[in-house]
Amino acid sequence: MSTQHQKVRVRIAPSPTGYLHLGTARTAVYNYLYAKHNHGRFVFRLEDTDEERSNDAYTQDIIKYLKWLGINWDEGPDIGGSYGPYRQTQKEEHYRKLANELVASKKAYFCYATQDELAKLKEDQQNSGLPSRYDNRGRFVSEKQAQEYEAEGRIPCIRLIVEEPRVVSWNDLIKGPISINTQDLGGDPVLVKSSGMAVYNFAVVVDDLDMEITDVIRGEDHIHNTAKQILIYEALGKECPRFAHAALIFDAEKQKLSKRKHGEFVHISKYEKDGYLPQALFNYLTQMSFTMSNGQEIFTQEEAIEAFDLAKVSKSPAIFDLTKLNWFNNHYLRALPANDFENLAKPYLKDLSLDKYEGPKINQMLNLIKDGLNNLSEIKEQLTYFEPKPIDLNQSEIRPILDTDSARKILRLMLENVDKFKNLDSPAAKALIDEIGLSNGFKKNKELYMPIRVALTGRLHGPDLSKIITILSGSGLVQERLENALNLTLQIKS
RNA sequence: GCCCCCAUCGUCUAGAGGCCUAGGACACCUCCCUUUCACGGAGGCGGCAGGGGUUCGAAUCCCCUUGGGGGUACCA
């Protein structure tokens, strides 16, 4: 194949009929890695032939989030390139011209069948238990009949003549050999709609030819399209690129990820908003169906480029596993330099009333919980007890810890010494708690620490107690909460 | 219905006929670290869909069955 001597050129060709989707992103990742691995070019093109559903807001979203993921293209509608235009709607004339040439060379024909006729055909076929397909009737329309249809005002579409039966096959770079009989393709496929716009399968082939695409890497939902497209390449007298079809991404019920069923969970923007790092998502998407030979799972984009190999991409579908994504994201969050983490985390504090804290204390809070985060949107829930609001101590898990003589004693002792905690760093605060406890017969155990933790946070679990006190000190909240807890447990006693 | 693709722990996978008593990761469980949680460390649970072949030998090759998925538009 001559393509083997050419420089690799691949593309991602989304249609702007929805926000950037996990499946599209994964396909983009594969194409990008393949291009970079082979020192080739990566092209971004818009397949906007569906004028009904296309929307510029979707285009902007797709571009934004592909870039967010760290995927950059060498040519595209936004940056241009020497193989443009990169939007199909700008190539309408071009497609039509090529289709007309196919008609002139008797490889295609005008088909005057109406939507109603086709619907009737389909219905009849279904009623008689036959597979529904176009019956190629338009091939045999006489010149005279055609003129009559024209006179009637019918506007034809253009269909490709497909030889049947015949086997179309290719060696898929992911799946291996695939063969499809032309009889199963549904009849002569439309090339140009009666609206004058090229149909997806035709526009794709023309574009891939125009852009000298050497490798087409896409989802396996395109396998039958590939057979049709190979036929179009042939009719055009051109050689095909190589094809690779990746298995789809499923949900936990093994259903294809879809906007309809999964809503915003398939949108990349959802993950950005929830506080997932692009490197985590990129890493997860890459390793989901691809394993490095040494088994390494955490890797940089550079390492992925170096190792990527389509032959090692799994043939079977993978279930999108949020838990595993969380693991990756936790890893990358922890790996972030403190400054970067703080800057990324700040926006997630906006729904918390933390005005009374100074910048350094805010940063301390964030670093307190950094190691346990799956994503940034978990920050809010984990820091609520720093807000100057009352704490609910009557929860069934919490209350019994306060209602003991020993708890009342330590709370009272802490209150007596509360001023001493001001301006202490956390090791000093820890030493002071221990000193207060030990000199009053406590041991360094739950009995000493848990009532304090519960009084201050209303929770059984959380970061280091002395660090919490350090941040809370100076706000007046330590004293207020110790008093509240003590009063509560004294009330119930009397 | 018809066509195509796929089939190893719950999930993602390693495995290209002997290295497999099937390896790793996530999740889960136990223990350690520790005042709690998280992080980290050490263990554990758990799988070749079924049936026929081929072979001295099969998770690996072939066939059938079953299961899952995708496609069957003048959508992309």
XYZ file of C-alpha atoms (C1' of nucleotides) in Angstrom:
570
model
C 0.000 0.000 0.000
C 1.429 3.340 -0.978
C 0.180 4.895 2.257
C 2.877 3.025 4.108
C 5.501 5.254 2.623
C 3.613 8.418 3.386
C 3.853 10.426 6.498
C 1.102 9.482 8.909
C -1.897 11.801 8.900
C -4.852 11.060 11.148
C -7.886 13.027 12.186
C -10.619 13.462 14.719
C -13.835 14.362 12.976
C -16.613 15.048 15.457
C -19.984 16.288 14.412
C -21.083 19.325 16.405
C -24.395 17.819 17.441
C -23.547 17.584 21.131
C -20.968 18.475 23.764
C -17.627 16.686 23.796
C -18.384 13.139 24.763
C -16.195 10.543 26.494
C -16.288 8.305 23.425
C -15.197 11.074 21.088
C -12.514 12.119 23.545
C -11.193 8.574 23.706
C -11.089 8.365 19.915
C -9.272 11.691 19.878
C -6.770 10.347 22.399
C -6.043 7.315 20.240
C -5.633 9.383 17.097
C -3.465 11.886 18.868
C -1.208 9.258 20.409
C -0.931 7.424 17.113
C -0.039 10.613 15.252
C 2.581 11.651 17.772
C 4.033 8.176 18.091
C 4.528 8.066 14.347
C 5.726 11.663 14.083
C 2.718 12.381 11.925
C 0.101 15.095 11.730
C -3.136 15.268 13.649
C -6.058 16.977 11.942
C -9.259 18.302 13.457
C -12.225 18.493 11.120
C -15.890 19.232 11.667
C -18.460 16.912 10.206
C -21.352 19.303 10.217
C -23.377 17.959 7.326
C -26.334 17.442 9.629
C -27.507 21.015 9.428
C -30.539 20.314 11.570
C -28.656 19.270 14.663
C -25.370 21.123 14.376
C -24.782 24.015 16.728
C -21.838 26.329 17.191
C -22.004 26.077 20.968
C -21.189 22.386 20.567
C -18.274 23.187 18.291
C -16.851 25.545 20.898
C -17.298 22.978 23.648
C -15.581 20.266 21.650
C -12.601 22.475 20.866
C -12.326 23.750 24.412
C -12.361 20.382 26.094
C -10.157 18.585 23.606
C -7.565 21.248 24.359
C -8.248 20.980 28.051
C -7.394 17.297 27.806
C -4.065 18.236 26.320
C -4.944 17.213 22.796
C -3.718 19.689 20.202
C -4.060 19.494 16.463
C -1.813 20.600 13.662
C -4.633 21.651 11.357
C -8.244 22.509 12.000
C -11.116 24.916 11.446
C -9.816 27.159 14.213
C -6.185 27.313 13.104
C -6.382 26.540 9.412
C -3.945 24.426 7.443
C -3.148 23.627 3.861
C -5.754 20.898 3.427
C -8.827 22.993 4.224
C -11.566 23.835 4.494
C -11.993 21.881 7.714
C -15.778 22.104 7.898
C -17.862 19.961 5.619
C -20.545 22.569 5.126
C -17.930 24.645 3.298
C -17.325 21.851 0.808
C -20.835 21.240 -0.419
C -20.036 22.159 -4.037
C -16.964 20.002 -4.042
C -18.828 16.890 -2.885
C -21.565 17.449 -5.405
C -19.101 17.855 -8.230
C -17.427 14.556 -7.394
C -20.762 12.809 -7.079
C -21.839 14.129 -10.470
C -18.662 12.791 -11.964
C -19.551 9.385 -10.585
C -22.966 9.689 -12.209
C -21.326 10.670 -15.493
C -19.095 7.622 -15.320
C -22.111 5.395 -14.537
C -20.857 4.503 -11.099
C -23.734 6.340 -9.485
C -27.198 7.489 -10.470
C -29.987 9.878 -9.650
C -32.616 8.277 -7.507
C -36.084 9.797 -7.574
C -37.695 7.674 -4.905
C -39.611 9.754 -2.384
C -39.474 9.373 1.377
C -42.997 8.002 1.248
C -42.085 5.374 -1.291
C -39.094 4.315 0.740
C -41.152 4.149 3.917
C -43.710 1.988 2.124
C -40.951 -0.274 0.842
C -39.585 -0.691 4.335
C -42.997 -1.447 5.738
C -43.697 -4.090 3.096
C -40.352 -5.717 3.737
C -40.978 -5.830 7.451
C -44.441 -7.273 6.947
C -43.064 -10.073 4.857
C -40.221 -10.725 7.254
C -37.541 -9.535 4.873
C -34.545 -7.499 5.912
C -35.268 -3.874 5.200
C -33.125 -2.368 2.507
C -33.300 -0.157 -0.545
C -34.155 -2.275 -3.561
C -31.959 -0.333 -5.998
C -35.030 0.496 -8.079
C -33.536 3.792 -9.183
C -30.852 2.043 -11.181
C -33.398 0.959 -13.750
C -35.319 4.150 -14.223
C -35.442 5.073 -17.898
C -34.495 8.461 -19.270
C -38.125 9.115 -19.990
C -39.291 8.188 -16.522
C -36.640 10.377 -15.029
C -37.903 13.296 -17.024
C -41.394 12.640 -15.805
C -40.209 12.624 -12.218
C -38.403 15.872 -12.859
C -41.561 17.337 -14.312
C -43.397 16.184 -11.228
C -41.008 18.291 -9.239
C -39.192 15.402 -7.606
C -35.668 16.253 -6.551
C -33.325 13.289 -6.776
C -30.574 12.141 -4.501
C -27.450 10.474 -5.843
C -26.772 6.827 -5.076
C -23.699 4.715 -5.623
C -24.033 1.488 -7.603
C -22.888 -1.366 -5.417
C -22.111 -4.772 -6.840
C -23.944 -7.571 -5.018
C -23.017 -10.061 -3.828
C -19.454 -9.293 -3.150
C -17.214 -9.389 -0.104
C -15.466 -6.257 1.074
C -12.661 -6.862 3.520
C -9.832 -5.071 5.221
C -7.226 -5.796 7.820
C -8.259 -3.749 10.795
C -5.374 -2.381 12.835
C -7.180 -3.202 16.062
C -9.581 -6.004 15.197
C -7.683 -7.896 12.517
C -9.378 -9.185 9.336
C -12.980 -8.065 8.832
C -15.216 -9.083 5.939
C -18.648 -7.802 5.024
C -20.877 -8.837 2.160
C -22.249 -5.973 0.110
C -25.664 -7.641 0.318
C -25.810 -6.618 3.949
C -25.210 -2.960 3.302
C -28.821 -2.018 2.741
C -28.750 -1.385 -0.982
C -27.156 1.354 -3.044
C -26.080 4.004 -0.545
C -26.924 7.679 -0.943
C -23.978 9.899 -1.742
C -25.719 13.246 -1.954
C -29.055 13.995 -0.350
C -31.804 15.607 -2.393
C -31.085 18.708 -0.326
C -27.812 18.846 -2.203
C -25.683 18.096 0.827
C -23.355 15.131 0.835
C -24.238 12.329 3.162
C -21.789 11.495 5.943
C -20.222 8.450 4.303
C -19.454 10.307 1.115
C -18.190 13.481 2.739
C -15.894 11.463 4.996
C -14.279 9.677 2.099
C -13.837 12.844 0.080
C -12.394 14.671 3.077
C -10.075 11.873 4.033
C -8.862 11.830 0.468
C -8.518 15.613 0.287
C -6.672 15.679 3.565
C -4.493 12.720 2.641
C -5.495 10.837 5.754
C -3.449 7.643 6.042
C -5.150 6.036 9.029
C -8.747 6.184 10.128
C -9.123 5.374 13.821
C -12.680 5.461 15.127
C -15.288 3.550 17.119
C -16.522 0.121 16.086
C -19.990 1.513 15.501
C -18.523 2.518 12.125
C -17.602 -0.955 10.923
C -20.402 -1.198 8.375
C -19.742 2.362 7.268
C -16.188 1.347 6.531
C -17.414 -1.241 4.046
C -19.499 1.402 2.291
C -16.627 3.829 2.359
C -14.227 1.336 0.824
C -16.682 1.000 -2.040
C -16.693 4.760 -2.454
C -12.894 4.891 -2.524
C -13.017 2.303 -5.281
C -15.613 4.166 -7.299
C -13.474 7.273 -7.018
C -10.522 5.227 -8.218
C -8.529 5.902 -5.070
C -6.703 3.834 -2.547
C -8.089 3.417 0.975
C -6.387 4.479 4.152
C -5.787 1.923 6.891
C -8.668 1.421 9.291
C -8.760 0.796 13.021
C -11.968 0.275 14.976
C -11.880 0.579 18.730
C -14.471 -1.104 20.919
C -16.930 1.233 22.565
C -17.084 2.490 26.114
C -19.913 1.044 28.204
C -21.683 1.969 31.384
C -21.969 -0.414 34.338
C -24.951 -2.083 32.617
C -22.814 -2.693 29.548
C -24.732 -0.200 27.500
C -23.084 2.201 25.126
C -22.495 5.541 26.782
C -25.124 7.872 25.446
C -26.282 11.355 26.089
C -29.846 10.235 26.317
C -29.282 7.699 29.054
C -26.356 9.198 30.938
C -26.844 12.920 30.572
C -23.948 15.102 31.540
C -21.902 12.144 32.812
C -20.728 11.547 29.259
C -19.618 15.141 28.842
C -16.008 16.026 29.421
C -17.120 19.374 30.828
C -18.782 17.527 33.707
C -15.434 16.133 34.803
C -13.713 19.467 34.562
C -16.452 21.049 36.653
C -16.305 18.304 39.254
C -12.618 18.873 39.712
C -10.941 16.142 37.752
C -7.530 16.961 36.366
C -7.056 16.667 32.617
C -3.965 14.521 33.047
C -6.009 12.097 35.169
C -8.741 11.789 32.587
C -6.234 11.518 29.764
C -4.353 8.819 31.619
C -7.521 6.929 32.465
C -8.892 7.106 28.939
C -5.591 5.875 27.553
C -5.052 2.940 29.860
C -8.690 1.859 29.826
C -8.160 -0.382 26.795
C -4.436 -0.177 26.407
C -1.769 -1.614 28.663
C 1.908 -0.828 28.559
C 4.159 -3.834 28.190
C 5.623 -3.285 31.656
C 2.173 -2.960 33.180
C 2.691 0.659 34.188
C -0.672 2.348 34.674
C 0.258 5.851 35.698
C 2.050 7.583 32.901
C 2.551 10.979 31.344
C 1.341 11.948 27.910
C 4.931 11.707 26.649
C 5.247 8.170 27.960
C 1.930 7.262 26.364
C 3.074 8.632 23.017
C 6.256 6.635 23.252
C 4.488 3.368 24.071
C 1.233 3.616 22.140
C 0.501 0.781 19.739
C -2.865 0.109 18.105
C -2.102 -3.590 17.942
C -2.167 -3.605 21.733
C -5.506 -1.889 22.077
C -8.161 -4.226 23.457
C -10.735 -5.609 21.054
C -13.465 -5.759 23.649
C -15.463 -2.906 25.162
C -14.492 -1.361 28.471
C -16.850 -0.231 31.169
C -16.307 3.343 32.290
C -15.275 2.957 35.906
C -15.582 6.156 37.903
C -13.896 4.493 40.877
C -10.791 3.888 38.874
C -10.883 7.408 37.463
C -11.066 8.597 41.060
C -7.932 6.658 41.856
C -6.086 8.287 39.000
C -7.376 11.707 39.938
C -6.433 11.260 43.584
C -2.952 10.363 42.447
C -2.581 13.436 40.264
C -4.141 15.713 42.866
C -1.617 14.582 45.458
C 1.209 14.960 42.983
C 0.334 18.626 42.451
C 2.707 21.230 43.909
C 1.028 22.985 46.877
C 0.631 26.221 45.006
C -1.002 24.672 41.988
C -3.312 22.661 44.153
C -4.377 25.691 46.145
C -5.093 27.683 43.016
C -7.127 24.908 41.479
C -8.986 24.282 44.714
C -9.976 27.863 45.570
C -12.928 28.028 43.170
C -14.492 25.071 44.958
C -14.613 27.091 48.177
C -17.016 29.660 46.849
C -20.111 28.127 48.420
C -18.487 28.008 51.832
C -18.558 31.024 54.147
C -14.934 31.245 55.110
C -14.534 35.030 54.945
C -13.175 35.261 58.442
C -10.116 33.194 57.587
C -6.981 34.646 56.107
C -5.322 33.266 52.995
C -2.702 31.143 54.741
C -5.375 29.469 56.878
C -7.421 28.677 53.814
C -4.382 27.025 52.316
C -3.833 25.048 55.483
C -7.400 23.790 55.324
C -6.955 22.679 51.750
C -3.751 20.846 52.431
C -5.407 19.102 55.350
C -7.708 17.182 53.042
C -5.679 17.029 49.856
C -4.523 13.427 50.202
C -7.996 11.979 50.467
C -9.727 13.745 47.613
C -11.175 11.981 44.598
C -12.012 15.299 43.022
C -12.098 18.957 43.886
C -15.839 19.146 44.329
C -15.481 16.990 47.442
C -13.683 19.869 49.124
C -16.836 21.661 50.095
C -18.314 18.823 52.080
C -15.047 18.163 53.853
C -14.523 21.678 55.089
C -17.999 22.644 56.234
C -17.075 22.599 59.919
C -14.741 25.524 59.380
C -17.739 27.668 58.584
C -18.861 29.844 61.496
C -22.126 27.982 61.807
C -23.589 25.856 64.584
C -22.753 22.191 64.549
C -25.300 19.445 64.991
C -24.164 17.313 67.909
C -27.338 15.326 68.268
C -26.568 12.750 65.605
C -26.816 9.248 67.001
C -23.171 8.439 66.338
C -21.949 11.665 67.887
C -23.977 12.361 70.958
C -22.976 9.361 73.097
C -19.335 10.389 72.838
C -20.163 13.658 74.548
C -22.446 12.212 77.208
C -19.801 10.763 79.485
C -18.164 12.131 82.611
C -14.777 11.862 81.010
C -15.920 13.849 77.983
C -17.371 16.569 80.166
C -14.109 16.710 82.072
C -11.883 17.125 79.041
C -14.209 19.670 77.499
C -14.108 21.698 80.692
C -10.327 21.478 80.870
C -9.976 22.534 77.259
C -12.237 25.508 77.910
C -10.167 26.592 80.876
C -7.098 26.603 78.656
C -8.662 27.816 75.456
C -6.754 31.104 75.313
C -3.444 29.289 75.361
C -4.175 27.767 71.937
C -4.118 31.100 70.217
C -1.124 31.538 67.940
C 0.213 28.039 68.498
C 1.389 25.959 65.595
C 0.007 22.481 65.354
C 2.850 20.569 67.064
C 2.594 23.006 69.960
C -1.174 22.653 70.032
C -0.780 18.906 70.079
C 1.697 19.137 72.962
C -0.664 21.342 74.882
C -3.608 18.982 74.506
C -1.418 16.114 75.642
C -0.159 18.105 78.616
C -3.684 19.052 79.670
C -4.810 15.493 79.255
C -1.910 13.734 80.909
C -1.794 16.030 83.915
C -5.429 15.241 84.528
C -5.263 11.500 84.310
C -6.043 11.003 80.611
C -4.099 8.816 78.287
C -3.299 9.667 74.694
C -6.219 7.806 73.260
C -9.720 8.208 71.930
C -11.049 9.101 75.320
C -8.954 12.226 75.271
C -9.188 13.231 71.633
C -12.562 12.091 70.426
C -14.762 14.357 72.526
C -12.699 17.339 71.425
C -12.887 16.314 67.789
C -16.612 15.789 67.998
C -17.231 19.069 69.827
C -15.231 21.008 67.264
C -16.272 19.305 64.054
C -19.389 17.279 64.747
C -17.683 14.337 63.102
C -15.992 11.106 64.054
C -13.410 11.324 61.318
C -11.252 14.011 59.879
C -7.748 15.418 59.603
C -5.312 15.779 62.452
C -7.051 17.338 65.446
C -4.227 19.677 66.379
C -4.217 21.076 62.866
C -7.923 21.689 62.989
C -7.530 23.539 66.280
C -4.681 25.589 64.877
C -6.848 26.785 62.020
C -9.917 27.332 64.182
C -7.998 29.255 66.874
C -8.384 32.976 66.773
C -11.820 32.710 65.201
C -13.510 32.320 68.556
C -15.031 29.113 67.254
C -12.978 26.840 69.488
C -14.366 28.398 72.624
C -17.877 28.671 71.251
C -18.028 25.043 70.220
C -16.479 23.680 73.387
C -19.053 25.667 75.394
C -21.919 24.503 73.256
C -20.909 20.901 73.561
C -20.413 21.146 77.286
C -23.697 22.926 77.838
C -25.525 20.361 75.796
C -24.164 17.397 77.661
C -24.671 19.088 81.049
C -28.293 19.908 80.235
C -29.229 16.370 79.466
C -27.578 15.219 82.631
C -29.655 17.383 84.971
C -35.079 -10.679 11.708
C -30.397 -10.048 9.022
C -25.097 -8.573 9.163
C -20.693 -7.530 11.935
C -17.700 -7.365 16.348
C -16.465 -9.246 21.168
C -15.899 -13.054 25.317
C -9.743 -14.184 31.492
C -11.324 -12.160 38.917
C -17.087 -7.391 40.548
C -14.256 -3.713 36.991
C -9.829 -2.644 33.606
C -6.393 -5.986 31.961
C -1.360 -9.503 31.301
C -1.386 -13.846 28.514
C 0.710 -14.807 20.683
C 0.408 -23.854 22.665
C 4.379 -25.857 27.456
C 7.306 -20.229 31.660
C -0.180 -20.604 34.266
C -0.842 -23.870 40.753
C -3.503 -17.900 35.334
C 0.103 -12.305 36.802
C -1.007 -6.906 37.801
C -4.237 -2.590 38.881
C -8.966 -0.580 40.924
C -12.727 -1.998 44.393
C -13.594 -5.003 48.747
C -11.783 -7.574 53.495
C -7.821 -8.247 57.365
C -3.523 -6.554 59.714
C 0.412 -2.725 60.460
C 1.315 2.655 60.995
C -1.958 6.006 63.869
C -6.101 9.705 68.823
C -10.080 9.189 64.093
C -10.176 9.544 58.729
C -7.024 9.803 54.615
C -2.051 8.561 52.799
C 1.477 4.619 53.073
C 3.020 -0.708 54.013
C 1.891 -6.228 54.372
C -1.568 -10.013 53.380
C -6.451 -12.004 51.671
C -10.976 -12.853 48.654
C -11.925 -13.498 43.544
C -11.577 -15.353 36.918
C -10.171 -18.464 31.662
C -18.989 -18.653 29.599
C -20.373 -23.997 28.029
C -19.554 -28.133 24.726
C -16.868 -30.477 21.037
C -12.400 -30.989 18.325
C -6.718 -30.290 16.853
C -2.242 -31.474 19.872
C 2.157 -35.355 23.731
C 0.238 -30.635 25.830
C -4.904 -25.272 25.101
C -6.788 -19.439 28.648
C -4.089 -19.415 24.063
C -5.756 -22.721 17.469
C -10.669 -24.554 14.913
C -16.108 -25.476 15.147
C -20.835 -25.134 17.581
C -23.813 -23.145 21.470
C -24.679 -19.320 24.817
C -24.106 -14.417 26.308
C -23.039 -9.229 25.437
C -22.558 -5.212 22.131
C -22.830 -2.537 17.542
C -25.039 -1.778 12.813
C -29.125 -2.154 9.701
C -31.487 6.254 7.460
C -31.665 11.137 1.958
C -28.178 10.946 11.206
C -23.282 11.417 12.096
